[in-house]
Short mmCIF file of C-alpha atoms in Angstrom, two decimals:
data_model
loop_
_atom_site.label_atom_id
_atom_site.label_comp_id
_atom_site.label_asym_id
_atom_site.label_seq_id
_atom_site.Cartn_x
_atom_site.Cartn_y
_atom_site.Cartn_z
CA UNK A 22 -22.59 87.81 -1.57
CA UNK A 23 -24.85 91.14 -0.38
CA UNK A 24 -24.31 94.80 0.70
CA UNK A 25 -26.36 97.36 2.25
CA UNK A 26 -25.96 100.98 2.78
CA UNK A 27 -28.07 104.19 3.49
CA UNK A 28 -26.16 107.65 4.26
CA UNK A 29 -29.15 109.06 5.65
CA UNK A 30 -30.20 109.67 9.50
CA UNK A 31 -33.80 108.96 9.83
CA UNK A 32 -35.67 110.03 12.69
CA UNK A 33 -39.30 108.38 13.22
CA UNK A 34 -41.99 109.62 15.71
CA UNK A 35 -44.36 111.92 16.64
CA UNK A 36 -42.85 115.60 17.36
CA UNK A 37 -39.32 114.47 16.13
CA UNK A 38 -38.60 117.72 14.64
CA UNK A 39 -38.81 119.11 17.99
CA UNK A 40 -37.41 116.51 19.78
CA UNK A 41 -34.57 115.54 17.47
CA UNK A 42 -33.70 118.05 15.20
CA UNK A 43 -30.57 119.91 15.28
CA UNK A 44 -30.41 122.11 12.30
CA UNK A 45 -27.39 124.18 13.80
CA UNK A 46 -25.27 121.05 12.80
CA UNK A 47 -26.23 121.63 9.17
CA UNK A 48 -25.84 125.27 8.41
CA UNK A 49 -26.87 129.00 9.74
CA UNK A 50 -28.97 129.26 6.92
CA UNK A 51 -31.22 127.02 5.44
CA UNK A 52 -33.11 127.40 2.01
CA UNK A 53 -36.93 125.77 2.80
CA UNK A 54 -38.34 124.36 0.00
CA UNK A 55 -42.02 123.30 -0.31
CA UNK A 56 -45.00 122.97 -2.55
CA UNK A 57 -48.70 125.50 -2.19
CA UNK A 58 -50.31 123.65 0.51
CA UNK A 59 -48.94 120.15 2.44
CA UNK A 60 -46.06 121.71 4.45
CA UNK A 61 -48.22 124.32 5.66
CA UNK A 62 -51.82 122.37 6.36
CA UNK A 63 -49.65 119.88 7.77
CA UNK A 64 -48.31 121.54 10.45
CA UNK A 65 -44.69 120.34 9.24
CA UNK A 66 -43.93 124.06 8.20
CA UNK A 67 -44.80 125.47 11.35
CA UNK A 68 -42.46 123.12 13.89
CA UNK A 69 -39.66 123.60 11.25
CA UNK A 70 -39.76 127.07 11.21
CA UNK A 71 -40.31 127.82 15.31
CA UNK A 72 -37.45 124.89 15.88
CA UNK A 73 -35.26 126.87 13.35
CA UNK A 74 -35.95 130.36 15.13
CA UNK A 75 -35.25 128.59 18.33
CA UNK A 76 -32.10 127.21 17.00
CA UNK A 77 -31.02 131.00 16.06
CA UNK A 78 -30.69 129.36 12.25
CA UNK A 79 -32.41 132.15 9.98
CA UNK A 80 -34.39 130.81 6.70
CA UNK A 81 -35.59 131.82 3.30
CA UNK A 82 -39.17 129.60 2.35
CA UNK A 83 -39.32 129.17 -1.26
CA UNK A 84 -42.92 127.60 -2.03
CA UNK A 85 -43.00 127.61 -5.49
CA UNK A 86 -42.50 123.80 -6.28
CA UNK A 87 -45.65 122.11 -8.73
CA UNK A 88 -46.47 118.60 -8.82
CA UNK A 89 -44.05 116.87 -10.95
CA UNK A 90 -41.18 120.01 -10.83
CA UNK A 91 -39.68 121.01 -13.66
CA UNK A 92 -36.14 122.42 -14.60
CA UNK A 93 -37.43 125.81 -14.83
CA UNK A 94 -38.34 125.39 -10.98
CA UNK A 95 -35.19 124.07 -9.04
CA UNK A 96 -33.21 126.36 -11.20
CA UNK A 97 -34.84 129.31 -10.08
CA UNK A 98 -34.28 127.73 -7.00
CA UNK A 99 -30.65 127.28 -6.81
CA UNK A 100 -30.82 130.84 -8.12
CA UNK A 101 -32.60 132.37 -4.86
CA UNK A 102 -30.90 130.04 -2.57
CA UNK A 103 -27.08 131.66 -3.87
CA UNK A 104 -28.35 135.17 -3.84
CA UNK A 105 -29.43 134.63 -0.05
CA UNK A 106 -26.28 132.94 0.92
CA UNK A 107 -28.11 129.93 2.39
CA UNK A 108 -26.03 126.69 3.30
CA UNK A 109 -28.28 123.80 3.57
CA UNK A 110 -31.58 122.40 2.22
CA UNK A 111 -34.63 121.31 3.67
CA UNK A 112 -37.10 119.66 1.26
CA UNK A 113 -41.02 119.33 3.29
CA UNK A 114 -44.12 117.73 1.50
CA UNK A 115 -44.62 115.27 -0.87
CA UNK A 116 -41.92 113.57 -3.56
CA UNK A 117 -42.00 116.57 -5.72
CA UNK A 118 -40.52 119.03 -2.97
CA UNK A 119 -38.51 116.72 -1.81
CA UNK A 120 -37.31 115.58 -5.09
CA UNK A 121 -36.46 119.68 -6.03
CA UNK A 122 -34.64 120.33 -2.93
CA UNK A 123 -32.30 117.78 -3.51
CA UNK A 124 -32.01 119.46 -7.00
CA UNK A 125 -31.66 122.48 -5.80
CA UNK A 126 -29.58 121.41 -3.31
CA UNK A 127 -26.95 120.22 -6.20
CA UNK A 128 -27.54 123.46 -8.76
CA UNK A 129 -26.91 125.81 -5.63
CA UNK A 130 -23.34 124.85 -5.35
CA UNK A 131 -22.54 125.76 -8.96
CA UNK A 132 -23.78 129.06 -10.72
CA UNK A 133 -23.03 127.89 -14.25
CA UNK A 134 -24.30 124.70 -13.64
CA UNK A 135 -27.78 124.02 -15.15
CA UNK A 136 -30.67 121.09 -14.21
CA UNK A 137 -29.61 119.07 -18.22
CA UNK A 138 -26.02 118.60 -15.96
CA UNK A 139 -27.63 116.73 -13.55
CA UNK A 140 -27.82 114.18 -15.56
CA UNK A 141 -23.90 114.24 -16.68
CA UNK A 142 -23.33 111.57 -14.17
CA UNK A 143 -20.78 113.95 -12.86
CA UNK A 144 -22.06 115.72 -9.99
CA UNK A 145 -19.27 115.58 -7.11
CA UNK A 146 -21.21 117.87 -4.39
CA UNK A 147 -24.40 119.08 -2.57
CA UNK A 148 -25.67 121.40 -0.26
CA UNK A 149 -26.64 119.03 3.03
CA UNK A 150 -30.73 118.19 2.45
CA UNK A 151 -33.26 117.68 5.52
CA UNK A 152 -35.85 115.53 4.33
CA UNK A 153 -39.36 115.75 5.69
CA UNK A 154 -42.32 113.89 4.15
CA UNK A 155 -45.78 114.79 4.42
CA UNK A 156 -47.10 111.79 2.52
CA UNK A 157 -46.36 108.24 2.63
CA UNK A 158 -45.28 107.13 -0.91
CA UNK A 159 -42.23 107.89 -2.78
CA UNK A 160 -39.43 107.19 0.09
CA UNK A 161 -37.77 110.21 -1.57
CA UNK A 162 -36.24 110.79 2.20
CA UNK A 163 -34.23 107.91 2.19
CA UNK A 164 -32.81 107.74 -1.64
CA UNK A 165 -30.33 109.21 -4.11
CA UNK A 166 -33.04 109.84 -6.51
CA UNK A 167 -34.82 112.92 -7.76
CA UNK A 168 -37.22 112.92 -10.67
CA UNK A 169 -38.18 115.81 -12.46
CA UNK A 170 -39.71 117.15 -15.55
CA UNK A 171 -37.49 118.39 -18.58
CA UNK A 172 -38.55 121.50 -21.16
CA UNK A 173 -39.76 119.11 -23.18
CA UNK A 174 -42.32 118.04 -21.08
CA UNK A 175 -40.95 114.24 -20.12
CA UNK A 176 -39.93 113.05 -16.48
CA UNK A 177 -36.57 112.18 -15.94
CA UNK A 178 -34.77 111.24 -13.31
CA UNK A 179 -31.11 111.66 -12.22
CA UNK A 180 -29.55 109.63 -9.32
CA UNK A 181 -26.41 110.52 -7.46
CA UNK A 182 -24.96 109.18 -4.11
CA UNK A 183 -24.83 112.97 -2.87
CA UNK A 184 -28.54 113.53 -3.65
CA UNK A 185 -29.03 111.08 -0.27
CA UNK A 186 -30.54 113.11 2.06
CA UNK A 187 -28.04 113.77 5.00
CA UNK A 188 -30.99 113.23 7.92
CA UNK A 189 -34.68 112.64 7.55
CA UNK A 190 -37.74 113.62 10.05
CA UNK A 191 -41.00 111.25 9.25
CA UNK A 192 -43.93 112.38 11.72
CA UNK A 193 -46.88 110.28 11.09
CA UNK A 194 -48.70 113.62 11.93
CA UNK A 195 -47.94 115.44 9.16
CA UNK A 196 -49.81 112.86 6.69
CA UNK A 197 -52.84 113.32 8.83
CA UNK A 198 -54.06 116.12 6.00
CA UNK A 199 -53.82 114.26 3.16
CA UNK A 200 -56.89 114.20 0.79
CA UNK A 201 -58.52 110.54 -0.03
CA UNK A 202 -56.91 110.09 -3.22
CA UNK A 203 -53.39 111.47 -2.58
CA UNK A 204 -53.01 109.07 0.63
CA UNK A 205 -54.05 105.84 -2.50
CA UNK A 206 -52.18 107.08 -4.75
CA UNK A 207 -49.12 107.70 -2.59
CA UNK A 208 -49.71 104.31 -0.99
CA UNK A 209 -49.65 102.87 -4.23
CA UNK A 210 -46.26 104.77 -5.23
CA UNK A 211 -44.78 103.11 -1.97
CA UNK A 212 -46.31 99.60 -2.94
CA UNK A 213 -44.91 99.73 -6.68
CA UNK A 214 -41.75 100.61 -5.38
CA UNK A 215 -41.33 97.48 -2.82
CA UNK A 216 -42.42 94.88 -5.58
CA UNK A 217 -40.64 96.02 -8.31
CA UNK A 218 -37.48 96.34 -6.79
CA UNK A 219 -38.24 92.74 -5.32
CA UNK A 220 -38.53 91.53 -8.94
CA UNK A 221 -34.97 92.96 -9.67
CA UNK A 222 -33.70 91.65 -5.97
CA UNK A 223 -35.08 88.27 -7.11
CA UNK A 224 -33.80 87.76 -3.35
CA UNK A 225 -30.59 88.11 -4.02
CA UNK A 226 -30.02 91.03 -0.56
CA UNK A 227 -31.80 89.47 2.27
CA UNK A 228 -32.50 92.47 3.55
CA UNK A 229 -33.89 94.88 0.43
CA UNK A 230 -35.89 91.12 0.18
CA UNK A 231 -37.26 91.45 3.99
CA UNK A 232 -38.14 95.35 4.01
CA UNK A 233 -39.85 94.56 0.82
CA UNK A 234 -41.88 91.87 2.39
CA UNK A 235 -42.86 94.09 4.83
CA UNK A 236 -43.13 96.91 3.13
CA UNK A 237 -45.68 95.14 0.80
CA UNK A 238 -47.51 93.32 3.79
CA UNK A 239 -48.15 97.16 5.49
CA UNK A 240 -49.94 98.40 2.52
CA UNK A 241 -51.53 95.60 1.66
CA UNK A 242 -52.92 95.65 5.48
CA UNK A 243 -53.11 99.26 6.82
CA UNK A 244 -54.53 101.02 3.71
CA UNK A 245 -58.04 99.79 3.53
CA UNK A 246 -58.03 100.65 7.50
CA UNK A 247 -56.81 104.00 6.49
CA UNK A 248 -59.43 105.01 4.16
CA UNK A 249 -61.89 103.70 6.49
CA UNK A 250 -60.42 105.64 9.47
CA UNK A 251 -58.45 108.36 8.27
CA UNK A 252 -57.55 110.08 11.78
CA UNK A 253 -56.07 107.00 12.79
CA UNK A 254 -52.49 107.78 13.88
CA UNK A 255 -51.56 104.42 13.95
CA UNK A 256 -52.04 103.45 10.71
CA UNK A 257 -51.14 106.42 9.20
CA UNK A 258 -47.76 105.78 10.98
CA UNK A 259 -47.62 101.86 9.77
CA UNK A 260 -48.53 103.69 6.11
CA UNK A 261 -45.09 105.96 6.67
CA UNK A 262 -42.99 102.86 7.63
CA UNK A 263 -44.18 100.92 4.85
CA UNK A 264 -42.96 103.92 2.57
CA UNK A 265 -39.76 104.25 3.84
CA UNK A 266 -38.98 100.60 3.54
CA UNK A 267 -40.22 100.86 -0.08
CA UNK A 268 -37.84 103.65 -0.35
CA UNK A 269 -34.87 101.65 1.12
CA UNK A 270 -35.88 98.58 -1.73
CA UNK A 271 -35.47 100.80 -4.49
CA UNK A 272 -32.58 103.08 -3.39
CA UNK A 273 -30.68 99.47 -4.22
CA UNK A 274 -32.27 98.35 -6.97
CA UNK A 275 -34.06 101.09 -8.69
CA UNK A 276 -37.65 100.41 -10.54
CA UNK A 277 -38.88 98.43 -13.16
CA UNK A 278 -40.79 99.58 -16.69
CA UNK A 279 -43.75 99.82 -14.66
CA UNK A 280 -42.16 103.95 -13.72
CA UNK A 281 -41.03 104.22 -17.10
CA UNK A 282 -44.86 103.02 -18.70
CA UNK A 283 -46.38 105.36 -15.91
CA UNK A 284 -44.65 108.47 -16.52
CA UNK A 285 -46.00 110.34 -19.72
CA UNK A 286 -49.52 109.63 -17.86
CA UNK A 287 -48.34 111.62 -14.86
CA UNK A 288 -46.32 114.34 -16.74
CA UNK A 289 -48.32 115.14 -20.00
CA UNK A 290 -52.23 114.06 -18.25
CA UNK A 291 -51.86 114.99 -15.11
CA UNK A 292 -52.41 111.32 -13.58
CA UNK A 293 -51.14 111.29 -9.89
CA UNK A 294 -47.58 108.88 -10.21
CA UNK A 295 -48.70 105.86 -8.06
CA UNK A 296 -52.25 105.75 -9.98
CA UNK A 297 -49.82 105.85 -13.12
CA UNK A 298 -47.66 103.07 -11.99
CA UNK A 299 -51.23 100.87 -10.45
CA UNK A 300 -52.23 100.90 -13.73
CA UNK A 301 -49.55 99.16 -15.54
CA UNK A 302 -48.21 97.28 -12.94
CA UNK A 303 -50.62 94.12 -13.10
CA UNK A 304 -50.50 93.94 -17.21
CA UNK A 305 -46.65 94.27 -16.82
CA UNK A 306 -46.45 91.80 -14.46
CA UNK A 307 -48.30 89.01 -16.06
CA UNK A 308 -46.18 89.73 -18.74
CA UNK A 309 -43.10 88.61 -17.26
CA UNK A 310 -44.70 85.69 -15.30
CA UNK A 311 -44.99 84.14 -18.66
CA UNK A 312 -41.19 83.88 -18.25
CA UNK A 313 -40.39 84.25 -14.82
CA UNK A 314 -43.43 83.02 -12.98
CA UNK A 315 -41.68 82.32 -9.41
CA UNK A 316 -40.03 85.80 -9.72
CA UNK A 317 -43.11 87.19 -10.06
CA UNK A 318 -44.77 85.46 -7.39
CA UNK A 319 -42.22 86.07 -4.86
CA UNK A 320 -41.83 89.83 -5.30
CA UNK A 321 -45.77 90.77 -4.42
CA UNK A 322 -45.48 88.45 -1.34
CA UNK A 323 -47.23 88.20 0.76
CA UNK A 324 -50.17 88.88 -1.83
CA UNK A 325 -50.40 85.14 -3.17
CA UNK A 326 -50.81 85.72 -7.03
CA UNK A 327 -51.53 88.55 -9.60
CA UNK A 328 -55.50 87.83 -9.31
CA UNK A 329 -55.01 88.97 -5.68
CA UNK A 330 -53.54 92.14 -6.19
CA UNK A 331 -55.53 93.18 -8.92
CA UNK A 332 -58.37 92.69 -6.87
CA UNK A 333 -56.43 95.08 -4.19
CA UNK A 334 -56.21 97.75 -7.13
CA UNK A 335 -60.19 97.60 -8.02
CA UNK A 336 -61.12 97.72 -4.57
CA UNK A 337 -59.41 101.27 -4.82
CA UNK A 338 -61.16 102.38 -7.98
CA UNK A 339 -57.37 102.81 -10.11
CA UNK A 340 -59.09 102.52 -13.13
CA UNK A 341 -62.01 104.63 -12.49
CA UNK A 342 -60.99 107.72 -14.40
CA UNK A 343 -60.73 108.62 -18.14
CA UNK A 344 -58.25 110.12 -20.00
CA UNK A 345 -57.93 110.66 -23.68
CA UNK A 346 -54.51 109.54 -25.62
CA UNK A 347 -53.71 110.60 -29.35
CA UNK A 348 -52.81 107.28 -31.37
CA UNK A 349 -49.42 109.68 -32.33
CA UNK A 350 -49.00 109.70 -28.28
CA UNK A 351 -49.32 106.10 -27.94
CA UNK A 352 -46.53 105.83 -30.53
CA UNK A 353 -44.35 108.43 -28.91
CA UNK A 354 -44.52 106.65 -25.42
CA UNK A 355 -44.15 103.16 -26.66
CA UNK A 356 -41.19 104.00 -28.20
CA UNK A 357 -39.51 105.61 -25.07
CA UNK A 358 -40.63 103.14 -22.86
CA UNK A 359 -38.81 100.63 -24.93
CA UNK A 360 -35.57 102.65 -24.79
CA UNK A 361 -36.00 103.03 -21.09
CA UNK A 362 -33.09 101.81 -18.98
CA UNK A 363 -35.87 100.67 -16.91
CA UNK A 364 -35.56 97.78 -19.33
CA UNK A 365 -32.30 96.63 -18.19
CA UNK A 366 -33.95 95.89 -14.83
CA UNK A 367 -36.64 93.92 -15.68
CA UNK A 368 -36.95 90.58 -16.70
CA UNK A 369 -38.41 89.26 -19.59
CA UNK A 370 -38.23 91.15 -22.82
CA UNK A 371 -40.35 93.84 -23.56
CA UNK A 372 -41.11 95.36 -26.84
CA UNK A 373 -42.49 98.46 -28.05
CA UNK A 374 -45.66 96.50 -29.69
CA UNK A 375 -46.16 95.26 -25.71
CA UNK A 376 -46.39 98.81 -24.45
CA UNK A 377 -48.31 100.45 -27.74
CA UNK A 378 -50.73 96.99 -26.24
CA UNK A 379 -50.77 98.70 -23.07
CA UNK A 380 -51.47 102.49 -23.69
CA UNK A 381 -53.79 101.30 -25.86
CA UNK A 382 -55.67 99.45 -23.35
CA UNK A 383 -55.63 102.19 -20.12
CA UNK A 384 -57.05 104.78 -23.84
CA UNK A 385 -59.77 102.49 -24.20
CA UNK A 386 -61.15 102.87 -20.68
CA UNK A 387 -63.48 105.64 -21.22
CA UNK A 388 -64.43 104.23 -24.88
#
């Protein structure tokens, strides 16, 4: 027995905001959540504000979302939203603005709520959220997840059915302005979602399996093509479609310890999220394969084996960075990884010693 449900209406195609967005259905005043660059550089912000103006919907722009959005940022955004009496939220950008938009939409409904309350499991309401991605990676436009950075610098994700976007508008034109390293990292994030989700799914849900197989295959085929021809809109479209499918996968499965292990590298050391996943994925999957080889083999299809996937990563240069990790950090991160809820979704038994070895291996890259 299996089930599949995504409550988000997805609109996909060129000039999709101009052709299909009816913001009057969402409310009378929009709160636009963005970062500093991509929403404007991609043309997405222009398309959205022009459409809003044409539909006589007023708006406020909050463009203070940083990479790995903080508790303080989403609380500030929610306060501004309430003060401006906005009644729906539009997130434009990569995963950080989209995740922040979801959090702000929840916090904006209750002046007594803090970011900590998002993790209480008692979210009852959210303002409508419209998601417009400018990267091809997180799949946040079709998931119920939002990952924030708490006041101690730790990445923490919350999940709620109310956090699903009401609608998403995916226009591959908005991804043309991604720099090469962002293109690589976000595509690796999508690939990580796809294979991790299917490892958890283990073929139980045929739709999840189908989406995973398609998403992994698209990244495998089209990421190298995009890097060779970054202006090719068709190739960009394939990657954006892959990221969306991979988002639908993890909406039903969640992610494995690959994500839990990678979080400190991005929140504490500034390594981009998709890259932080990729540097650990092969070693973790090899360990899992020792007791669940067939499960791993099926999860990474159409890659034939982990050696082929490893070679794919190497060609992308995922190990070409240096990071200084102190011994105390290794012990702290390994302890947190061993206690992360992701372990419950990951086959096999992975203990603190294993995680310490992973971090020590990464530390040794620059030695």
